[in-house]
Amino acid sequence: MIDRNKVILKSPITTPQGGGYKSLNVTLRKSLGLFSNVRPVTALHPYVKTHYTNMDVVIIRENEEDLYAGIEHQQTQDVVQCLKLITRPGCEKIVRYAFEYAKAYDRKKVTCMVKDNIMKLTDGLFHNVFKEISAEYPEVIADSQIIDIGSARLAASPERYDVIVTSNLYGDIISDIAAEIAGSVRMAGSANIGLNVAMFEAIHGSAPDITGKKIANPSGLMNASVMMLSHLGMTDMADKVKNAWLCAVEEGCHTADIYKEGSSKQLMNTSEFADAVIERLGKLPTNLPGSKLAEGGGKIKIPAYIRKEKKQELVGVDMFMNWTGTNPNEIGKALTEMTGLGLKLKMITNRGVKVFPNGIAETYCTDHWRCRYIATSAEIMEGNPVYKMISYENILELMTALLKDGFEVIKTENLYEFDGKRGFSLGQGE
Amino acid sequence: MIDRNKVILKSPITTPQGGGYKSLNVTLRKSLGLFSNVRPVTALHPYVKTHYTNMDVVIIRENEEDLYAGIEHQQTQDVVQCLKLITRPGCEKIVRYAFEYAKAYDRKKVTCMVKDNIMKLTDGLFHNVFKEISAEYPEVIADSQIIDIGSARLAASPERYDVIVTSNLYGDIISDIAAEIAGSVRMAGSANIGLNVAMFEAIHGSAPDITGKKIANPSGLMNASVMMLSHLGMTDMADKVKNAWLCAVEEGCHTADIYKEGSSKQLMNTSEFADAVIERLGKLPTNLPGSKLAEGGGKIKIPAYIRKEKKQELVGVDMFMNWTGTNPNEIGKALTEMTGLGLKLKMITNRGVKVFPNGIAETYCTDHWRCRYIATSAEIMEGNPVYKMISYENILELMTALLKDGFEVIKTENLYEFDGKRGFSLGQGE
C-alpha cells in the first residue's frame, strides 16, 4: 500500500527506553529511505505562550545515518562503542533538500550546524558538502555555526534563524528545543521525505495516559497533513487548511493543553476543535501571519547521487587490542619488537590520546588500546608525513603474528589515502 | 610545573574550524585525565537580562571520551565514520563526581541526560551506571531524561534543573545553551577536574578582535578562580570573592558587554571592574543570593576504578566491505556461497539497516556494507538466539577467503558475549 500511494500519515508510536527494542520509527524512516526530516516551528504569540514572538524556523534534519545507524559493540570489559556514519550521498541529499526547500517556500537563509572543529572528517564532510552545494544557490544566504553555539543561540534568539540543516543527532536535539521554546510541542507537524515515499506525523509521541479522554490536541496531525498536501503539490489546499487552523487558534478555540483563562475563548475537546477548523475553511487569519506555501511554487527536485571516484590506497591499519595492563610502554615495547612484517608500529592511543611513544603519565588508560601500524618504509616526519602503500596480506600476517604473541585483536580499521589525502584522523598528541 | 602545583588557571584559546588542527583544549583535558567539566550557570536577574530569573543549574560534563576521542576513518568513497567511545570507568567517575558535587555543595537533585532509547549499549551504559551509583546517594534525588527532550526543557524552563550529568557531546551543547539563556556566556567560569590535576577557565573563547581595547569582561576568569579556590578547599575565600563580585554586579558596575542604559550605574573597563570587585571584598550582596560554597563542606572523593570482570566469549564478527554494487542480494548470494569456514553469514546491513536477507527495495545503499558472521553451528531463532563460540583463527580464515574472492574488508568488529549477554546491537530489522 505504501508502495502504491507513496505517502503515509502516521500517528504517534513509542520506543521503550533501554531494553532490547529497536525504534520502529527509526526502522520505518531508514528502511524507506526517508532521508529528510522537516520541522517548521512558528510562534503563535499571543495565543500560545512563548518568549520568542517572532520565531519562524524550519529545521531540516538528516534522517537515516549518524549515530542512529545503531551499530554498537562491546569488545572489552571497560569500553562500549557506537559508530557514527556520515556519507557523501546522505550529506548531498539533505543539504540540497534544504536549499531546494528554501527556494520552494521562499525562505531567505540556510544555516548549517555541525561540530567540525572536533569531528573534522565526519562533520567536516557535512560542512564541505554544504559549502559546495550552497554555491549553486546564490539567491539563498548560506551560514554555518558550530552546533554547541548554534543550539545555544537558537534557544536564546530563534528569530535569527530561517532554515537550519544539520545531521541526525543534532537535528533531534535542536528540533525539540525549537518546538519547546515556541510552546508548540503538541501543535507541530513534521515530514519525513524520501526520494519515492514520504511520511507525515505529529512531532509529539504517544500519550497512552489520555487515551479515550477526547482531550488530545489534533493540531500536530493537522499540521502534518498540511505538510503532506504541500508535498503532493496541493499547496493551495495546504494554505486553506493551515489558514483555517490559524483562524481557529487566534479566535481562541483551544484544547486543554493550551487553554488559558482570559485569552482563550472556548475550551474544546478534540472533535470540537477539528469542527472549528472545518468551519473556518476559506477564511484568512487576522493577526497571525497567513500561510503562503503556494507562493514559492512548492517544487523540490533532488538529483540522483553520482559517486566521484578518488584513487584509494591502503597505507596502514589500526589494530584495537583488549589488553588489561596499565603501562603503555609495556605493550608499546612488546609490539615494537615484533618486526619483519612489512608494517611498523607508529603509535598507541587510549581513548584517542597518544600514550606511546612519549605519553604523559596522567593519561588514564582503559583496557581498549588502538595500535596504529604503517608501512615499514613509510617516512613520517613532523609536519610532512609520507605514507607508503601496504597490502592486505600485510594486515593478515600482522593479525596472525599478534594472535601468536597473545594479543587479542578486537577490531581493525584500515587506513586509506584518497587522491593522496589522509582518510583518517591523527591521535590526540600524535 | 603542572605536576607540582596540580592546578591550572587557563586563559581562552581557539581551535580553528576544519583543517588539520587537533584541539589543544581537548588535548590538555585528555592528556591530563581531566574527566569532569563543571559549569555552574546562575541567572543574575535583573542585572543581566534573561527570561529565566530563577535559573541556578550546574552542568557536569564527561570530558575525556565520547565522539571527542577523535577517532575517524574514511574507508570507502562514500562513507566516513567517527567512533563514539563510552567506558565504564569514565561513566563511574563522572556520575560519582556529580553526586559527590551535589553533596559537597548542598544540591538536591541530579538529572542524567543521554539517548539510550537509540544508543542502547553506549548511552545505555552511562544510564545504567547512573542508576547504580545514584542508589548510594539516597539523600540526592536522581532523575533521568532523554537528551533531546532534556535539552528542550532546559532551554524552556531551566529552573526545573539543579545538577545535570551527561556525556561529552551532549554536555558541550547543553552547557552552551544554559550559559546563553542565562545571558552569562561572558561571565561564567568552568572547571576541568582530574584525579590529580584540575584546570579552571572562563567558558568563553578567545576574542582576538578586542585585544588591547581593555573592554573584556574579566568575570569569566574571576568565576573560574572562585571554582579553583573551592576545589582547593578554600571555600571561605571562594565565597568572599564570589560575594564581592555579586556586589559589584548588583551595584551596577558593568563592562560594555552587559552595560544597559538605565539599570547599569557605571560603564567600566576591565581593570576598573576588577578594582570594583576588590573594593567589595568582605561585603555580602543585597539582592542576589549570596555564595554559600563553604556550607556544603566542599569535600569530593572519587575512589579508584575496580574492574568487574565478566566472562567474555567471541561469538562472531562484523566484516565491513567496500563494495560498489547496488543490489544487496548480489553480495549476499556471493557471501552465502562461501562455506566450510566455521562461520556463516547472518545478515548484511547498509548504514545499520538490514538489506539481506529480505531487505526492502527502498533502502538506499552506500558502498559501505556490514556483513555479520556467526558460528556455523549457532542456532538463531526468532526471539531466542543462541550464539556459539568461534575462534580467532575462524576470523583470519574468513578474511583470507574474502580477500581471495575479491572482497575488500575495510574494517572488522568482533562480536562478544559477556556473561552470556550480547555485547553488540542488532541490525535495524534484524
Short mmCIF file of C-alpha atoms in Angstrom, two decimals, chain A residues 7-304:
data_model
loop_
_atom_site.label_atom_id
_atom_site.label_comp_id
_atom_site.label_asym_id
_atom_site.label_seq_id
_atom_site.Cartn_x
_atom_site.Cartn_y
_atom_site.Cartn_z
CA VAL A 7 2.64 8.89 1.27
CA ILE A 8 2.00 7.92 4.88
CA LEU A 9 0.18 9.93 7.54
CA LYS A 10 1.39 8.30 10.77
CA SER A 11 0.05 8.53 14.31
CA PRO A 12 2.48 8.58 17.28
CA ILE A 13 4.19 5.40 18.49
CA THR A 14 6.62 5.00 21.40
CA THR A 15 10.04 3.30 21.66
CA PRO A 16 10.75 1.91 25.13
CA GLN A 17 13.87 3.42 26.77
CA GLY A 18 16.69 0.87 27.30
CA GLY A 19 15.98 -2.83 26.86
CA GLY A 20 16.26 -4.69 23.59
CA TYR A 21 13.82 -2.84 21.33
CA LYS A 22 14.85 -1.20 18.09
CA SER A 23 12.94 2.00 17.42
CA LEU A 24 10.12 1.30 14.94
CA ASN A 25 10.17 4.99 13.99
CA VAL A 26 13.83 4.71 13.04
CA THR A 27 13.25 1.42 11.18
CA LEU A 28 10.44 2.98 9.13
CA ARG A 29 12.46 6.09 8.27
CA LYS A 30 15.54 4.17 7.30
CA SER A 31 14.04 1.18 5.50
CA LEU A 32 12.00 3.53 3.34
CA GLY A 33 14.91 5.87 2.65
CA LEU A 34 13.21 8.88 4.27
CA PHE A 35 16.36 10.96 4.37
CA SER A 36 14.91 14.31 5.35
CA ASN A 37 13.03 15.20 8.50
CA VAL A 38 11.39 18.61 8.17
CA ARG A 39 10.09 20.50 11.17
CA PRO A 40 8.69 24.00 10.76
CA VAL A 41 8.28 25.78 14.10
CA THR A 42 6.42 29.07 14.27
CA ALA A 43 5.48 31.17 17.29
CA LEU A 44 1.73 31.62 17.73
CA HIS A 45 2.06 34.59 20.04
CA PRO A 46 -0.04 35.70 21.90
CA TYR A 47 -2.27 32.62 21.55
CA VAL A 48 0.42 30.19 22.61
CA LYS A 49 2.79 31.42 25.31
CA THR A 50 6.41 31.94 24.24
CA HIS A 51 9.25 34.36 24.93
CA TYR A 52 10.10 34.33 21.23
CA THR A 53 7.27 36.04 19.45
CA ASN A 54 8.90 36.34 16.02
CA MET A 55 10.17 32.79 15.75
CA ASP A 56 9.65 31.15 12.36
CA VAL A 57 12.27 28.48 11.77
CA VAL A 58 12.36 25.27 9.76
CA ILE A 59 14.71 22.54 10.91
CA ILE A 60 15.83 20.08 8.25
CA ARG A 61 17.41 17.06 9.88
CA GLU A 62 19.23 14.21 8.17
CA ASN A 63 17.19 11.18 8.99
CA GLU A 64 18.99 7.98 8.06
CA GLU A 65 22.55 7.96 9.28
CA ASP A 66 24.85 9.34 12.01
CA LEU A 67 24.89 7.53 15.37
CA TYR A 68 21.32 6.41 14.65
CA ALA A 69 22.71 3.68 12.38
CA GLY A 70 22.69 1.93 15.75
CA ILE A 71 25.92 -0.02 15.21
CA GLU A 72 27.25 -0.71 18.71
CA HIS A 73 29.87 -3.12 20.04
CA GLN A 74 31.34 -4.03 23.40
CA GLN A 75 34.71 -5.72 22.94
CA THR A 76 36.44 -5.27 26.30
CA GLN A 77 35.23 -5.20 29.91
CA ASP A 78 35.54 -1.41 30.09
CA VAL A 79 34.59 0.05 26.74
CA VAL A 80 31.49 0.25 24.53
CA GLN A 81 31.42 1.94 21.16
CA CYS A 82 28.87 3.27 18.71
CA LEU A 83 29.69 4.02 15.07
CA LYS A 84 28.81 7.43 13.73
CA LEU A 85 28.42 7.10 9.95
CA ILE A 86 28.23 10.17 7.73
CA THR A 87 28.02 9.62 3.99
CA ARG A 88 28.54 11.84 0.99
CA PRO A 89 25.26 10.81 -0.68
CA GLY A 90 23.48 11.39 2.64
CA CYS A 91 25.01 14.87 3.03
CA GLU A 92 24.36 15.82 -0.59
CA LYS A 93 20.71 14.80 -0.39
CA ILE A 94 19.93 16.59 2.86
CA VAL A 95 21.85 19.77 2.07
CA ARG A 96 20.32 20.02 -1.39
CA TYR A 97 16.90 19.37 0.08
CA ALA A 98 17.42 22.28 2.48
CA PHE A 99 18.32 24.70 -0.32
CA GLU A 100 15.51 23.42 -2.56
CA TYR A 101 13.13 23.78 0.37
CA ALA A 102 14.26 27.36 0.90
CA LYS A 103 13.60 28.12 -2.78
CA ALA A 104 10.27 26.27 -2.92
CA TYR A 105 8.87 28.07 0.13
CA ASP A 106 10.53 31.44 -0.33
CA ARG A 107 12.94 31.23 2.60
CA LYS A 108 16.00 33.51 2.62
CA LYS A 109 18.72 31.77 4.61
CA VAL A 110 20.03 28.26 5.32
CA THR A 111 22.26 27.73 8.36
CA CYS A 112 24.44 24.62 8.64
CA MET A 113 25.18 23.33 12.16
CA VAL A 114 27.81 20.68 12.86
CA LYS A 115 30.87 20.19 15.09
CA ASP A 116 33.70 20.06 12.56
CA ASN A 117 36.21 21.72 14.86
CA ILE A 118 36.25 18.36 16.66
CA MET A 119 34.98 15.83 14.08
CA LYS A 120 36.98 17.03 11.14
CA LEU A 121 36.25 14.08 8.83
CA THR A 122 32.61 13.26 9.55
CA ASP A 123 31.18 16.67 10.41
CA GLY A 124 33.82 18.12 8.10
CA LEU A 125 32.26 16.18 5.22
CA PHE A 126 28.82 17.57 6.04
CA HIS A 127 30.16 21.09 6.20
CA ASN A 128 32.18 20.72 2.99
CA VAL A 129 29.15 19.43 1.10
CA PHE A 130 27.20 22.37 2.49
CA LYS A 131 29.80 24.77 1.11
CA GLU A 132 29.81 23.03 -2.29
CA ILE A 133 26.05 22.96 -2.72
CA SER A 134 25.34 26.40 -1.28
CA ALA A 135 27.39 27.83 -4.15
CA GLU A 136 24.69 26.58 -6.54
CA TYR A 137 22.06 28.68 -4.75
CA PRO A 138 23.39 32.25 -4.76
CA GLU A 139 19.87 33.59 -4.08
CA VAL A 140 19.83 31.89 -0.65
CA ILE A 141 22.12 33.12 2.15
CA ALA A 142 24.37 30.33 3.44
CA ASP A 143 25.60 30.44 7.02
CA SER A 144 27.48 27.98 9.30
CA GLN A 145 27.70 27.60 13.07
CA ILE A 146 29.21 25.08 15.42
CA ILE A 147 26.40 23.03 16.94
CA ASP A 148 27.03 23.93 20.59
CA ILE A 149 26.97 27.68 19.93
CA GLY A 150 24.23 27.23 17.31
CA SER A 151 21.96 25.34 19.72
CA ALA A 152 22.56 27.97 22.36
CA ARG A 153 21.71 30.85 20.02
CA LEU A 154 18.67 29.00 18.71
CA ALA A 155 17.49 28.60 22.31
CA ALA A 156 18.13 32.25 23.18
CA SER A 157 17.24 34.06 19.95
CA PRO A 158 15.45 31.79 17.48
CA GLU A 159 14.37 34.76 15.35
CA ARG A 160 17.94 34.81 13.99
CA TYR A 161 17.25 31.59 12.07
CA ASP A 162 15.28 30.75 8.97
CA VAL A 163 16.13 27.26 7.68
CA ILE A 164 18.63 25.11 9.62
CA VAL A 165 20.17 21.98 8.11
CA THR A 166 22.04 19.51 10.29
CA SER A 167 22.85 15.86 10.86
CA ASN A 168 20.62 13.37 12.64
CA LEU A 169 21.54 13.63 16.33
CA TYR A 170 22.00 17.41 16.37
CA GLY A 171 18.73 17.76 14.49
CA ASP A 172 16.96 15.59 17.02
CA ILE A 173 18.10 17.89 19.81
CA ILE A 174 17.56 21.28 18.17
CA SER A 175 14.16 20.44 16.70
CA ASP A 176 12.94 19.57 20.19
CA ILE A 177 14.43 22.80 21.52
CA ALA A 178 12.70 24.84 18.82
CA ALA A 179 9.31 23.24 19.42
CA GLU A 180 9.60 23.56 23.20
CA ILE A 181 10.57 27.23 23.30
CA ALA A 182 7.83 28.04 20.79
CA GLY A 183 5.40 26.26 23.12
CA SER A 184 4.26 24.13 20.22
CA VAL A 185 5.32 20.57 21.08
CA ARG A 186 1.69 19.44 20.95
CA MET A 187 0.95 21.59 17.89
CA ALA A 188 3.64 20.98 15.31
CA GLY A 189 3.84 18.50 12.47
CA SER A 190 6.86 17.05 10.79
CA ALA A 191 7.62 15.44 7.45
CA ASN A 192 9.96 12.57 6.61
CA ILE A 193 10.80 12.90 2.95
CA GLY A 194 12.31 10.22 0.71
CA LEU A 195 13.00 10.14 -2.99
CA ASN A 196 10.00 7.84 -3.51
CA VAL A 197 7.95 7.81 -0.33
CA ALA A 198 7.14 10.44 2.31
CA MET A 199 5.73 10.13 5.82
CA PHE A 200 3.99 12.85 7.81
CA GLU A 201 3.41 12.86 11.55
CA ALA A 202 2.89 14.97 14.65
CA ILE A 203 6.14 15.71 16.48
CA HIS A 204 4.75 14.63 19.84
CA GLY A 205 4.90 11.00 20.94
CA SER A 206 2.01 8.84 22.04
CA ALA A 207 0.16 9.68 25.27
CA PRO A 208 -1.43 6.43 26.48
CA ASP A 209 -2.46 8.14 29.74
CA ILE A 210 -5.08 10.28 27.99
CA THR A 211 -6.46 7.59 25.67
CA GLY A 212 -10.21 7.88 25.23
CA LYS A 213 -10.49 11.15 27.18
CA LYS A 214 -11.06 13.18 24.00
CA ILE A 215 -8.74 15.94 25.25
CA ALA A 216 -5.84 15.45 22.79
CA ASN A 217 -4.87 18.40 20.63
CA PRO A 218 -5.21 17.27 17.00
CA SER A 219 -3.10 20.22 15.77
CA GLY A 220 0.08 18.17 15.37
CA LEU A 221 -1.59 15.77 12.96
CA MET A 222 -3.39 18.66 11.21
CA ASN A 223 -0.12 20.47 10.61
CA ALA A 224 1.40 17.20 9.41
CA SER A 225 -1.47 16.94 6.93
CA VAL A 226 -0.80 20.47 5.70
CA MET A 227 2.79 19.45 5.02
CA MET A 228 1.56 16.35 3.20
CA LEU A 229 -0.72 18.40 0.97
CA SER A 230 2.06 20.80 0.03
CA HIS A 231 4.47 17.93 -0.60
CA LEU A 232 1.91 16.49 -3.03
CA GLY A 233 1.87 19.82 -4.86
CA MET A 234 -1.56 20.74 -3.46
CA THR A 235 -0.18 23.93 -1.94
CA ASP A 236 -3.45 25.88 -2.38
CA MET A 237 -5.29 23.27 -0.36
CA ALA A 238 -2.48 23.24 2.21
CA ASP A 239 -2.76 27.02 2.67
CA LYS A 240 -6.53 26.74 3.01
CA VAL A 241 -6.34 24.19 5.83
CA LYS A 242 -3.47 25.97 7.56
CA ASN A 243 -5.22 29.33 7.43
CA ALA A 244 -8.43 27.82 8.83
CA TRP A 245 -6.37 26.31 11.66
CA LEU A 246 -4.66 29.66 12.34
CA CYS A 247 -8.11 31.33 12.45
CA ALA A 248 -9.36 28.80 14.99
CA VAL A 249 -6.28 29.34 17.16
CA GLU A 250 -6.42 33.14 17.04
CA GLU A 251 -10.16 33.16 17.67
CA GLY A 252 -9.46 31.40 20.96
CA CYS A 253 -10.71 27.90 20.17
CA HIS A 254 -8.26 25.98 22.38
CA THR A 255 -7.88 22.41 23.60
CA ALA A 256 -6.99 21.89 27.27
CA ASP A 257 -3.21 21.80 26.75
CA ILE A 258 -3.06 25.42 25.53
CA TYR A 259 -6.21 26.77 27.17
CA LYS A 260 -5.60 29.86 29.31
CA GLU A 261 -8.28 31.61 31.34
CA GLY A 262 -8.68 35.09 29.83
CA SER A 263 -7.01 34.80 26.44
CA SER A 264 -8.76 31.59 25.37
CA LYS A 265 -12.41 31.88 24.32
CA GLN A 266 -13.62 28.28 24.29
CA LEU A 267 -12.29 25.10 25.87
CA MET A 268 -12.76 22.47 23.19
CA ASN A 269 -12.32 18.72 23.04
CA THR A 270 -10.58 17.01 20.15
CA SER A 271 -13.50 16.78 17.74
CA GLU A 272 -14.92 20.19 18.65
CA PHE A 273 -11.58 21.74 17.72
CA ALA A 274 -11.50 19.80 14.44
CA ASP A 275 -15.02 21.09 13.67
CA ALA A 276 -13.90 24.64 14.47
CA VAL A 277 -11.15 24.34 11.88
CA ILE A 278 -13.53 22.87 9.27
CA GLU A 279 -16.00 25.75 9.82
CA ARG A 280 -13.22 28.24 9.02
CA LEU A 281 -12.06 26.73 5.73
CA GLY A 282 -11.69 29.64 3.30
CA LYS A 283 -11.04 32.27 5.98
CA LEU A 284 -7.71 34.09 6.45
CA PRO A 285 -6.23 34.80 9.89
CA THR A 286 -6.44 38.39 11.12
CA ASN A 287 -3.47 38.69 13.48
CA LEU A 288 -1.22 35.71 12.82
CA PRO A 289 0.70 35.71 9.53
CA GLY A 290 -1.21 33.69 6.95
CA SER A 291 0.10 30.56 5.27
CA LYS A 292 1.72 31.27 1.89
CA LEU A 293 3.04 27.86 0.88
CA ALA A 294 1.63 28.25 -2.63
CA GLU A 295 3.75 31.32 -3.35
CA GLY A 296 7.09 29.51 -3.57
CA GLY A 297 5.87 27.10 -6.18
CA GLY A 298 6.35 24.09 -3.94
CA LYS A 299 8.63 22.21 -6.31
CA ILE A 300 11.60 20.28 -4.95
CA LYS A 301 13.90 18.16 -7.09
CA ILE A 302 16.76 16.04 -5.78
CA PRO A 303 19.01 14.60 -8.48
CA ALA A 304 20.43 11.07 -8.22
#
